[in-house]
Amino acid sequence: MAEVILQNVSKTYDGINKAVQSVDLTVEDKEFVILVGPSGCGKSTTLRMIAGLEDISEGEIFIDNKKVNDVPPKDRDIAMVFQNYALYPHLTVFENMAFGLKIRKYDKKEIKQRVAEAAKILDIENLLNRKPKALSGGQRQRVAVGRAIVRKPKVFLFDEPLSNLDAKLRVQMRTEISKLHKKLDATMVYVTHDQTEAMTMGDRIVVMKDGFVHQIDSPLNLYNNPVNKFVASFIGSPSMNFIEGEITKREKLLFKSLHNSIEFNIPSKYASRFNSMTDSKVILGFRPEEISLIPNDFESAITLNAKLEVIEPMGNEIFIYFTLDNQQITGRISLAKVPKAGEEVELFINSENLHFFDSKTESRLTRSNE
Ligand code: ADP
């Protein structure tokens, strides 16, 4: 197994616009790294450059210490699993899985043994004689993964492999691919637009937007310490709440929202960051679970009054929606007594877990563990 290194890698399709811009990334040996971001952010292009399916416009890519810029895909020792499975319809499952080995002229015994081994890992031993049309979506996906496993490649590349599956199967396959990663002890790079998939599967996540990498971090660090407003809003569901405002100094440092409906003293742990600020326009961020309807739920809290507009009981928790400073705010609470829509309530926002971003650059001003 192997390390994958991208050094200052860029891609342009038309010579003008960059689909991928100066990406630096080291995927460690046996690491499971996820590329995530909204549609069009350049994640598939990045993966396809690692695979050798797209030319690299600038920069260098190394697989297992070997520069592969000019190495054709078949010689890169990678295997790729696509969203549409790309199975041959006229071949059986066995033949589909064996195909890559056959064209590489492996002997029959070795092929049989490798397919049997992969089929066992994926629990598809009883499907080997079927054609793809006689398989469910999940089974087809497994065959596509099997075809990659039999090759015993240095690196596995996945391009949105679960997007065509229904929600329940997607969750199931998510766990299976995570287990597979542990079992095979393989280097894996996985592309998805789904932040939940990224958060639950990856050792590390690369968050991309407009061709740029915004943050590379562990799932928890991304969640707790997003480097900018984009990462903060993209990671986490429901999304982080944002309120524009400014920091002003009276006797103490104060946050005042743009439309004046929220005002509080800046908790001391964040204060040092603001003393040196010249432009005081900021965006306040707090996650839905940092809201409570119970007094003293948090050690220190910002207290507000609001009218609950929509209530969504989810079973083990309740989503509440209300408007604050012209912004729709989402809260995620657990309560024995479900409040009613239209009710005026007292709300508490945990003041120990706030995020502040610069209004202009949208970069992080504070870290939550400061
Ligand atoms: P993602 O996988 O994040 O959805 P892509 O890597 O597919 O994004 O695309 C990144 C950008 O490159 C997009 O703006 C897309 O329109 C453009 N792009 C992708 N493939 C091609 C292509 N073959 N020719 C021209 N532009 C492309």
PDB file of N, CA, C and O and ligand atoms in Angstrom, residues 13 19 38-45, ligand 1:
ATOM      1  N   TYR A  13      -9.499  23.028 -17.910  1.00  0.00           N
ATOM      2  CA  TYR A  13     -10.015  22.300 -19.078  1.00  0.00           C
ATOM      3  C   TYR A  13      -9.957  23.181 -20.330  1.00  0.00           C
ATOM      4  O   TYR A  13      -9.784  22.699 -21.424  1.00  0.00           O
ATOM      5  N   ALA A  19     -10.363  24.472 -12.790  1.00  0.00           N
ATOM      6  CA  ALA A  19     -11.314  23.585 -12.109  1.00  0.00           C
ATOM      7  C   ALA A  19     -10.740  23.151 -10.770  1.00  0.00           C
ATOM      8  O   ALA A  19     -11.469  22.891  -9.814  1.00  0.00           O
ATOM      9  N   PRO A  38     -19.390  21.099  -2.500  1.00  0.00           N
ATOM     10  CA  PRO A  38     -20.579  21.179  -3.350  1.00  0.00           C
ATOM     11  C   PRO A  38     -20.247  20.800  -4.796  1.00  0.00           C
ATOM     12  O   PRO A  38     -19.083  20.773  -5.188  1.00  0.00           O
ATOM     13  N   SER A  39     -21.287  20.533  -5.564  1.00  0.00           N
ATOM     14  CA  SER A  39     -21.124  20.131  -6.954  1.00  0.00           C
ATOM     15  C   SER A  39     -20.285  21.170  -7.714  1.00  0.00           C
ATOM     16  O   SER A  39     -20.488  22.365  -7.553  1.00  0.00           O
ATOM     17  N   GLY A  40     -19.337  20.686  -8.500  1.00  0.00           N
ATOM     18  CA  GLY A  40     -18.518  21.585  -9.313  1.00  0.00           C
ATOM     19  C   GLY A  40     -17.293  22.142  -8.599  1.00  0.00           C
ATOM     20  O   GLY A  40     -16.567  22.958  -9.158  1.00  0.00           O
ATOM     21  N   CYS A  41     -17.016  21.683  -7.370  1.00  0.00           N
ATOM     22  CA  CYS A  41     -15.889  22.257  -6.609  1.00  0.00           C
ATOM     23  C   CYS A  41     -14.541  21.679  -7.024  1.00  0.00           C
ATOM     24  O   CYS A  41     -13.501  22.163  -6.590  1.00  0.00           O
ATOM     25  N   GLY A  42     -14.553  20.639  -7.858  1.00  0.00           N
ATOM     26  CA  GLY A  42     -13.286  20.108  -8.373  1.00  0.00           C
ATOM     27  C   GLY A  42     -12.852  18.788  -7.752  1.00  0.00           C
ATOM     28  O   GLY A  42     -11.744  18.324  -8.003  1.00  0.00           O
ATOM     29  N   LYS A  43     -13.726  18.156  -6.971  1.00  0.00           N
ATOM     30  CA  LYS A  43     -13.296  16.932  -6.294  1.00  0.00           C
ATOM     31  C   LYS A  43     -13.106  15.759  -7.269  1.00  0.00           C
ATOM     32  O   LYS A  43     -12.122  15.043  -7.180  1.00  0.00           O
ATOM     33  N   SER A  44     -14.049  15.601  -8.230  1.00  0.00           N
ATOM     34  CA  SER A  44     -13.890  14.498  -9.196  1.00  0.00           C
ATOM     35  C   SER A  44     -12.669  14.723 -10.072  1.00  0.00           C
ATOM     36  O   SER A  44     -11.936  13.779 -10.373  1.00  0.00           O
ATOM     37  N   THR A  45     -12.461  15.972 -10.469  1.00  0.00           N
ATOM     38  CA  THR A  45     -11.295  16.281 -11.296  1.00  0.00           C
ATOM     39  C   THR A  45     -10.017  15.908 -10.547  1.00  0.00           C
ATOM     40  O   THR A  45      -9.101  15.314 -11.120  1.00  0.00           O
TER      41      THR A  45
HETATM   42  P1  ADP B   1     -17.195  18.013  -8.632  1.00  0.00           P
HETATM   43  O1  ADP B   1     -16.692  16.628  -8.767  1.00  0.00           O
HETATM   44  O2  ADP B   1     -16.764  18.650  -7.367  1.00  0.00           O
HETATM   45  O3  ADP B   1     -18.676  18.134  -8.846  1.00  0.00           O
HETATM   46  P2  ADP B   1     -15.736  18.490 -11.071  1.00  0.00           P
HETATM   47  O4  ADP B   1     -14.352  18.129 -10.728  1.00  0.00           O
HETATM   48  O5  ADP B   1     -16.547  17.490 -11.835  1.00  0.00           O
HETATM   49  O6  ADP B   1     -16.516  18.913  -9.750  1.00  0.00           O
HETATM   50  O7  ADP B   1     -15.753  19.852 -11.883  1.00  0.00           O
HETATM   51  C1  ADP B   1     -15.002  20.995 -11.507  1.00  0.00           C
HETATM   52  C2  ADP B   1     -15.195  22.077 -12.558  1.00  0.00           C
HETATM   53  O8  ADP B   1     -14.636  21.653 -13.790  1.00  0.00           O
HETATM   54  C3  ADP B   1     -16.652  22.400 -12.846  1.00  0.00           C
HETATM   55  O9  ADP B   1     -16.744  23.771 -13.043  1.00  0.00           O
HETATM   56  C4  ADP B   1     -16.948  21.639 -14.102  1.00  0.00           C
HETATM   57  O10 ADP B   1     -17.940  22.268 -14.851  1.00  0.00           O
HETATM   58  C5  ADP B   1     -15.600  21.653 -14.808  1.00  0.00           C
HETATM   59  N1  ADP B   1     -15.409  20.443 -15.634  1.00  0.00           N
HETATM   60  C6  ADP B   1     -15.418  19.168 -15.202  1.00  0.00           C
HETATM   61  N2  ADP B   1     -15.178  18.311 -16.221  1.00  0.00           N
HETATM   62  C7  ADP B   1     -14.986  19.067 -17.325  1.00  0.00           C
HETATM   63  C8  ADP B   1     -14.683  18.783 -18.687  1.00  0.00           C
HETATM   64  N3  ADP B   1     -14.506  17.533 -19.117  1.00  0.00           N
HETATM   65  N4  ADP B   1     -14.573  19.829 -19.536  1.00  0.00           N
HETATM   66  C9  ADP B   1     -14.719  21.110 -19.106  1.00  0.00           C
HETATM   67  N5  ADP B   1     -14.996  21.445 -17.845  1.00  0.00           N
HETATM   68  C10 ADP B   1     -15.136  20.443 -16.948  1.00  0.00           C
END
